[in-house]
Amino acid sequence: MVTPRKPPLTPDASGFNVYARECPARMVLDRIGDKWALLVLDRLRHDAARFNAIRRDIGGISQKVLSQVLKNLERDGLVLRTVHATVPVAVTYSLTPLGETLTQAAASLIHWAESHMAQIQHAQRLYDDRLAATSL
Amino acid sequence: MVTPRKPPLTPDASGFNVYARECPARMVLDRIGDKWALLVLDRLRHDAARFNAIRRDIGGISQKVLSQVLKNLERDGLVLRTVHATVPVAVTYSLTPLGETLTQAAASLIHWAESHMAQIQHAQRLYDDRLAATSL
DNA sequence: CTGCATCCGATGCGATACTG
DNA sequence: CAGTATCGCATCGGATGCAG
């Protein structure tokens, strides 16, 4: 056991607890609970891809950030970096078996955002209108 | 249809696409693909809670950030804020039906981080050792 | 093509103090 | 108890330039 969980949630058999600020699991959550990392993980879900392909597919990600995200994911053992000895050098990124156990959860989050946008936008309008009304 | 999806993933019936930088779904992903938001969502998963209770349960979150996260989640229609007319005032936060459709995905991510920590730490050691070896 | 290094502005976030 | 306001540091992240 590393740290006790404060909320009355089901205790985790592993002993790790994301609710504790010092727990290593929190560090991992920091990385995977990130917009860019989730998108990269989802992008690699069905097929491996080269650096610039990922960069093109994920609108708005900079080369610097993609580079950092990939390196972190590789260090955590979620992404495999493969260098092909061609000229010029080609590098492909793919999911490791460990990474594949995560992408479904990542995809769920992403898909949720897309499929519930209508309801979210409706809620936002209600909230904004109500706010404007009270501030008159 | 709002924006076409670039990667060959299954197109979403809603027409929203998180891979597009201008898509509203990306904004939502920004908010829910966030360490603190995920933890708050997970904390409210089983029961409603008051502001300071949430603050205590989530180690390391500041009242400023918690305040912002809760406000955003409320605006997006994921969290319901209820003011009880007592003295002093008590405010409880709970999940809306819409929010409940998301927490399972959030919980999956969080639980994944906890249950795979051993493998992650192993991968990190391998990576760091390999890095130290090559830089000699 | 695949990165790493640097500069630098924007944002995040903790600490602190104050209101109802 | 439940916030809001402000400050200041730290990190994020885009743009540019350079190297293997």
Short mmCIF file of C-alpha atoms (C1' of nucleotides) in Angstrom, two decimals:
data_model
loop_
_atom_site.label_atom_id
_atom_site.label_comp_id
_atom_site.label_asym_id
_atom_site.label_seq_id
_atom_site.Cartn_x
_atom_site.Cartn_y
_atom_site.Cartn_z
CA MET A 1 0.00 0.00 0.00
CA VAL A 2 1.40 3.35 -0.98
CA THR A 3 -1.20 5.90 0.02
CA PRO A 4 -4.70 5.51 1.43
CA ARG A 5 -7.59 6.70 -0.69
CA LYS A 6 -9.64 9.38 0.96
CA PRO A 7 -12.96 9.25 -0.90
CA PRO A 8 -15.06 6.15 -0.24
CA LEU A 9 -14.30 4.71 -3.64
CA THR A 10 -13.36 1.12 -4.20
CA PRO A 11 -9.78 0.71 -3.02
CA ASP A 12 -7.41 -0.31 -5.75
CA ALA A 13 -5.64 -3.62 -5.38
CA SER A 14 -2.41 -2.11 -6.65
CA GLY A 15 -2.19 0.30 -3.74
CA PHE A 16 -1.68 3.31 -5.99
CA ASN A 17 -4.03 6.23 -5.62
CA VAL A 18 -4.44 9.10 -8.04
CA TYR A 19 -6.18 11.12 -5.36
CA ALA A 20 -2.91 11.50 -3.48
CA ARG A 21 -0.75 14.29 -4.78
CA GLU A 22 2.53 12.47 -4.17
CA CYS A 23 1.46 9.17 -5.70
CA PRO A 24 3.29 8.10 -8.87
CA ALA A 25 -0.09 7.34 -10.39
CA ARG A 26 -0.84 11.04 -10.26
CA MET A 27 2.21 11.73 -12.42
CA VAL A 28 0.95 9.28 -14.98
CA LEU A 29 -2.49 10.80 -14.89
CA ASP A 30 -0.81 14.12 -15.54
CA ARG A 31 0.49 12.79 -18.80
CA ILE A 32 -2.43 10.74 -20.09
CA GLY A 33 -5.01 13.17 -18.79
CA ASP A 34 -3.85 15.62 -21.39
CA LYS A 35 -5.57 16.73 -24.54
CA TRP A 36 -2.62 16.14 -26.83
CA ALA A 37 -1.63 12.79 -25.39
CA LEU A 38 -5.18 11.52 -25.71
CA LEU A 39 -5.33 12.58 -29.34
CA VAL A 40 -1.99 10.97 -30.15
CA LEU A 41 -3.03 7.75 -28.45
CA ASP A 42 -6.26 7.75 -30.40
CA ARG A 43 -4.50 8.50 -33.63
CA LEU A 44 -2.26 5.47 -33.19
CA ARG A 45 -5.17 3.30 -32.27
CA HIS A 46 -5.70 1.68 -35.64
CA ASP A 47 -2.35 1.98 -37.33
CA ALA A 48 1.21 3.07 -36.82
CA ALA A 49 2.18 6.41 -38.29
CA ARG A 50 5.18 8.55 -39.04
CA PHE A 51 5.93 11.75 -37.23
CA ASN A 52 4.69 14.19 -39.81
CA ALA A 53 1.62 12.12 -40.54
CA ILE A 54 0.54 12.38 -36.92
CA ARG A 55 1.36 16.05 -36.98
CA ARG A 56 -0.87 16.61 -40.00
CA ASP A 57 -3.73 14.54 -38.65
CA ILE A 58 -3.94 16.32 -35.32
CA GLY A 59 -4.91 19.83 -36.23
CA GLY A 60 -3.06 22.52 -34.34
CA ILE A 61 -0.39 20.45 -32.63
CA SER A 62 3.09 21.90 -32.94
CA GLN A 63 6.13 19.85 -33.71
CA LYS A 64 7.61 20.68 -30.33
CA VAL A 65 4.60 19.48 -28.39
CA LEU A 66 4.17 16.36 -30.49
CA SER A 67 7.80 15.58 -29.93
CA GLN A 68 7.46 15.94 -26.17
CA VAL A 69 4.25 13.94 -26.00
CA LEU A 70 5.70 11.08 -28.03
CA LYS A 71 8.81 10.99 -25.93
CA ASN A 72 6.85 10.83 -22.71
CA LEU A 73 4.57 8.14 -24.05
CA GLU A 74 7.57 6.17 -25.19
CA ARG A 75 9.20 6.47 -21.79
CA ASP A 76 6.05 5.25 -20.09
CA GLY A 77 6.03 2.24 -22.38
CA LEU A 78 2.84 3.15 -24.21
CA VAL A 79 4.30 3.96 -27.60
CA LEU A 80 6.98 2.18 -29.58
CA ARG A 81 9.39 4.24 -31.66
CA THR A 82 10.83 2.41 -34.65
CA VAL A 83 13.63 3.79 -36.77
CA HIS A 84 13.83 2.42 -40.30
CA ALA A 85 17.30 2.45 -41.79
CA THR A 86 16.31 4.09 -45.03
CA VAL A 87 17.53 7.24 -46.73
CA PRO A 88 16.26 9.53 -45.55
CA VAL A 89 15.47 8.03 -42.16
CA ALA A 90 11.86 7.12 -41.54
CA VAL A 91 10.49 6.84 -38.00
CA THR A 92 7.19 5.23 -37.20
CA TYR A 93 5.27 5.28 -33.96
CA SER A 94 2.94 2.55 -32.86
CA LEU A 95 1.18 1.39 -29.73
CA THR A 96 2.78 -1.14 -27.44
CA PRO A 97 0.57 -3.85 -25.93
CA LEU A 98 0.47 -1.70 -22.80
CA GLY A 99 -0.58 1.30 -24.84
CA GLU A 100 -3.34 -0.68 -26.43
CA THR A 101 -4.86 -1.36 -23.04
CA LEU A 102 -5.25 2.39 -22.63
CA THR A 103 -6.46 3.60 -26.00
CA GLN A 104 -9.94 2.31 -25.57
CA ALA A 105 -10.41 4.55 -22.55
CA ALA A 106 -8.85 7.44 -24.45
CA ALA A 107 -11.11 6.84 -27.41
CA SER A 108 -14.14 6.76 -25.13
CA LEU A 109 -13.36 10.23 -23.87
CA ILE A 110 -12.76 11.61 -27.33
CA HIS A 111 -15.81 9.99 -28.80
CA TRP A 112 -17.89 11.25 -25.91
CA ALA A 113 -16.89 14.82 -26.66
CA GLU A 114 -18.00 14.47 -30.25
CA SER A 115 -21.24 12.64 -29.69
CA HIS A 116 -22.48 14.90 -26.91
CA MET A 117 -21.61 18.26 -28.39
CA ALA A 118 -25.22 19.16 -29.09
CA GLN A 119 -26.22 18.69 -25.47
CA ILE A 120 -23.15 20.53 -24.26
CA GLN A 121 -23.78 23.52 -26.49
CA HIS A 122 -27.37 23.58 -25.31
CA ALA A 123 -26.26 23.61 -21.69
CA GLN A 124 -23.78 26.37 -22.42
CA ARG A 125 -26.47 28.55 -23.94
CA LEU A 126 -28.73 28.03 -20.95
CA TYR A 127 -25.89 28.87 -18.58
CA ASP A 128 -24.82 31.98 -20.46
CA ASP A 129 -28.37 33.27 -20.86
CA ARG A 130 -29.10 32.71 -17.20
CA LEU A 131 -25.90 34.53 -16.29
CA ALA A 132 -26.74 37.46 -18.54
CA ALA A 133 -30.23 37.63 -17.04
CA THR A 134 -29.05 37.79 -13.44
CA SER A 135 -26.46 40.44 -14.13
CA LEU A 136 -28.98 42.92 -15.51
CA MET B 1 -21.07 18.02 -41.01
CA VAL B 2 -18.74 20.53 -39.47
CA THR B 3 -15.26 19.38 -40.34
CA PRO B 4 -13.98 16.30 -42.14
CA ARG B 5 -11.88 13.83 -40.18
CA LYS B 6 -8.43 13.35 -41.56
CA PRO B 7 -7.31 10.03 -40.08
CA PRO B 8 -9.13 6.97 -41.40
CA LEU B 9 -11.10 6.52 -38.23
CA THR B 10 -14.78 5.82 -38.18
CA PRO B 11 -16.57 9.06 -39.03
CA ASP B 12 -18.77 10.35 -36.28
CA ALA B 13 -22.45 10.64 -37.01
CA SER B 14 -22.62 13.96 -35.18
CA GLY B 15 -20.22 15.60 -37.63
CA PHE B 16 -18.01 16.95 -34.87
CA ASN B 17 -14.34 16.11 -35.01
CA VAL B 18 -11.82 16.54 -32.21
CA TYR B 19 -8.99 16.25 -34.70
CA ALA B 20 -9.88 19.61 -36.16
CA ARG B 21 -8.45 22.50 -34.24
CA GLU B 22 -11.44 24.80 -34.79
CA CYS B 23 -14.06 22.23 -33.91
CA PRO B 24 -16.13 22.91 -30.79
CA ALA B 25 -15.51 19.34 -29.74
CA ARG B 26 -11.85 20.21 -29.36
CA MET B 27 -12.78 22.87 -26.82
CA VAL B 28 -14.71 20.32 -24.83
CA LEU B 29 -11.84 17.88 -25.02
CA ASP B 30 -9.65 20.64 -23.65
CA ARG B 31 -11.77 20.72 -20.56
CA ILE B 32 -12.48 17.06 -19.92
CA GLY B 33 -9.06 15.94 -21.08
CA ASP B 34 -7.63 17.58 -18.02
CA LYS B 35 -6.17 16.00 -14.91
CA TRP B 36 -8.24 18.05 -12.47
CA ALA B 37 -11.52 17.77 -14.32
CA LEU B 38 -11.16 14.00 -14.56
CA LEU B 39 -10.51 13.74 -10.84
CA VAL B 40 -13.48 15.94 -9.98
CA LEU B 41 -15.74 13.94 -12.27
CA ASP B 42 -14.54 10.74 -10.68
CA ARG B 43 -14.96 12.11 -7.18
CA LEU B 44 -18.61 12.92 -7.90
CA ARG B 45 -19.18 9.57 -9.45
CA HIS B 46 -20.76 7.88 -6.45
CA ASP B 47 -22.11 10.72 -4.40
CA ALA B 48 -22.62 14.45 -4.36
CA ALA B 49 -20.21 16.47 -2.29
CA ARG B 50 -19.67 19.94 -0.90
CA PHE B 51 -16.95 22.25 -2.10
CA ASN B 52 -14.48 21.75 0.71
CA ALA B 53 -15.08 18.02 0.79
CA ILE B 54 -14.01 17.73 -2.83
CA ARG B 55 -11.06 19.97 -2.10
CA ARG B 56 -9.91 17.74 0.73
CA ASP B 57 -10.41 14.53 -1.23
CA ILE B 58 -8.37 15.59 -4.23
CA GLY B 59 -4.89 16.03 -2.87
CA GLY B 60 -3.09 19.10 -4.13
CA ILE B 61 -5.93 20.89 -5.87
CA SER B 62 -6.16 24.55 -5.00
CA GLN B 63 -9.46 26.27 -4.31
CA LYS B 64 -8.92 28.49 -7.30
CA VAL B 65 -8.55 25.59 -9.70
CA LEU B 66 -11.37 23.63 -8.14
CA SER B 67 -13.58 26.67 -8.46
CA GLN B 68 -12.72 27.09 -12.13
CA VAL B 69 -13.13 23.41 -12.93
CA LEU B 70 -16.50 23.20 -11.23
CA LYS B 71 -17.73 26.32 -13.01
CA ASN B 72 -16.67 25.00 -16.39
CA LEU B 73 -18.22 21.61 -15.76
CA GLU B 74 -21.42 23.29 -14.63
CA ARG B 75 -21.50 25.44 -17.75
CA ASP B 76 -21.04 22.39 -19.95
CA GLY B 77 -23.97 20.75 -18.20
CA LEU B 78 -21.95 17.98 -16.58
CA VAL B 79 -22.22 19.08 -12.98
CA LEU B 80 -25.19 20.42 -11.05
CA ARG B 81 -24.61 23.06 -8.41
CA THR B 82 -27.22 23.09 -5.65
CA VAL B 83 -27.45 25.82 -3.03
CA HIS B 84 -29.16 24.81 0.21
CA ALA B 85 -30.85 27.65 2.04
CA THR B 86 -29.33 26.91 5.40
CA VAL B 87 -27.23 29.01 7.74
CA PRO B 88 -24.51 29.06 6.84
CA VAL B 89 -25.11 28.32 3.19
CA ALA B 90 -24.23 24.83 2.01
CA VAL B 91 -23.48 24.11 -1.64
CA THR B 92 -23.37 20.62 -3.04
CA TYR B 93 -22.12 19.47 -6.40
CA SER B 94 -23.44 16.41 -8.19
CA LEU B 95 -23.39 14.88 -11.62
CA THR B 96 -26.12 15.63 -14.11
CA PRO B 97 -27.44 12.78 -16.27
CA LEU B 98 -25.15 14.08 -19.01
CA GLY B 99 -22.22 14.06 -16.62
CA GLU B 100 -22.97 10.49 -15.65
CA THR B 101 -22.56 9.42 -19.25
CA LEU B 102 -18.98 10.67 -19.08
CA THR B 103 -17.72 9.54 -15.71
CA GLN B 104 -17.33 5.96 -16.69
CA ALA B 105 -14.81 6.95 -19.34
CA ALA B 106 -13.09 9.25 -16.86
CA ALA B 107 -12.96 6.50 -14.27
CA SER B 108 -11.48 4.13 -16.83
CA LEU B 109 -8.57 6.47 -17.44
CA ILE B 110 -7.95 7.03 -13.75
CA HIS B 111 -8.24 3.39 -12.86
CA TRP B 112 -5.93 2.50 -15.72
CA ALA B 113 -3.21 4.75 -14.31
CA GLU B 114 -3.43 3.03 -10.94
CA SER B 115 -3.61 -0.54 -12.14
CA HIS B 116 -0.77 -0.28 -14.63
CA MET B 117 1.72 1.65 -12.53
CA ALA B 118 4.01 -1.32 -12.09
CA GLN B 119 4.40 -1.83 -15.82
CA ILE B 120 4.85 1.89 -16.37
CA GLN B 121 7.56 2.20 -13.77
CA HIS B 122 9.29 -0.81 -15.28
CA ALA B 123 9.20 0.81 -18.73
CA GLN B 124 10.53 4.04 -17.30
CA ARG B 125 13.49 2.29 -15.72
CA LEU B 126 14.32 0.53 -18.96
CA TYR B 127 14.09 3.81 -20.87
CA ASP B 128 16.22 5.75 -18.40
CA ASP B 129 18.85 3.05 -18.15
CA ARG B 130 19.05 2.76 -21.90
CA LEU B 131 19.41 6.50 -22.18
CA ALA B 132 22.16 6.62 -19.58
CA ALA B 133 23.98 3.80 -21.37
CA THR B 134 24.00 5.51 -24.75
CA SER B 135 25.17 8.83 -23.37
CA LEU B 136 28.34 7.37 -21.89
"C1'" DC C 1 12.07 13.85 -42.84
"C1'" DT C 2 12.85 13.90 -37.95
"C1'" DG C 3 13.86 15.98 -34.76
"C1'" DC C 4 16.45 19.38 -30.89
"C1'" DA C 5 17.52 24.30 -29.18
"C1'" DT C 6 16.13 28.84 -28.25
"C1'" DC C 7 13.38 32.79 -27.63
"C1'" DC C 8 9.32 34.59 -25.81
"C1'" DG C 9 4.45 35.57 -25.17
"C1'" DA C 10 0.23 33.33 -23.15
"C1'" DT C 11 -1.65 30.61 -19.81
"C1'" DG C 12 -1.84 27.77 -15.54
"C1'" DC C 13 -1.82 27.58 -11.03
"C1'" DG C 14 -0.44 28.12 -6.06
"C1'" DA C 15 -0.38 31.56 -2.22
"C1'" DT C 16 -2.53 35.00 -0.02
"C1'" DA C 17 -5.98 38.17 1.24
"C1'" DC C 18 -10.74 39.58 1.37
"C1'" DT C 19 -16.25 39.21 0.91
"C1'" DG C 20 -20.96 37.33 1.91
"C1'" DC D 1 -18.49 27.51 4.40
"C1'" DA D 2 -18.07 29.01 -0.31
"C1'" DG D 3 -16.28 31.45 -2.93
"C1'" DT D 4 -13.77 36.03 -5.61
"C1'" DA D 5 -9.55 38.99 -6.59
"C1'" DT D 6 -4.86 39.76 -7.25
"C1'" DC D 7 0.01 38.77 -7.60
"C1'" DG D 8 3.84 36.39 -9.22
"C1'" DC D 9 6.22 32.43 -10.60
"C1'" DA D 10 6.33 28.35 -13.48
"C1'" DT D 11 5.07 25.81 -17.21
"C1'" DC D 12 2.89 25.52 -21.79
"C1'" DG D 13 3.25 26.02 -26.22
"C1'" DG D 14 3.92 28.49 -30.90
"C1'" DA D 15 7.59 30.32 -34.13
"C1'" DT D 16 11.94 30.11 -35.88
"C1'" DG D 17 16.35 28.31 -36.89
"C1'" DC D 18 19.55 24.54 -37.16
"C1'" DA D 19 21.37 19.54 -37.29
"C1'" DG D 20 21.54 14.48 -38.44
#
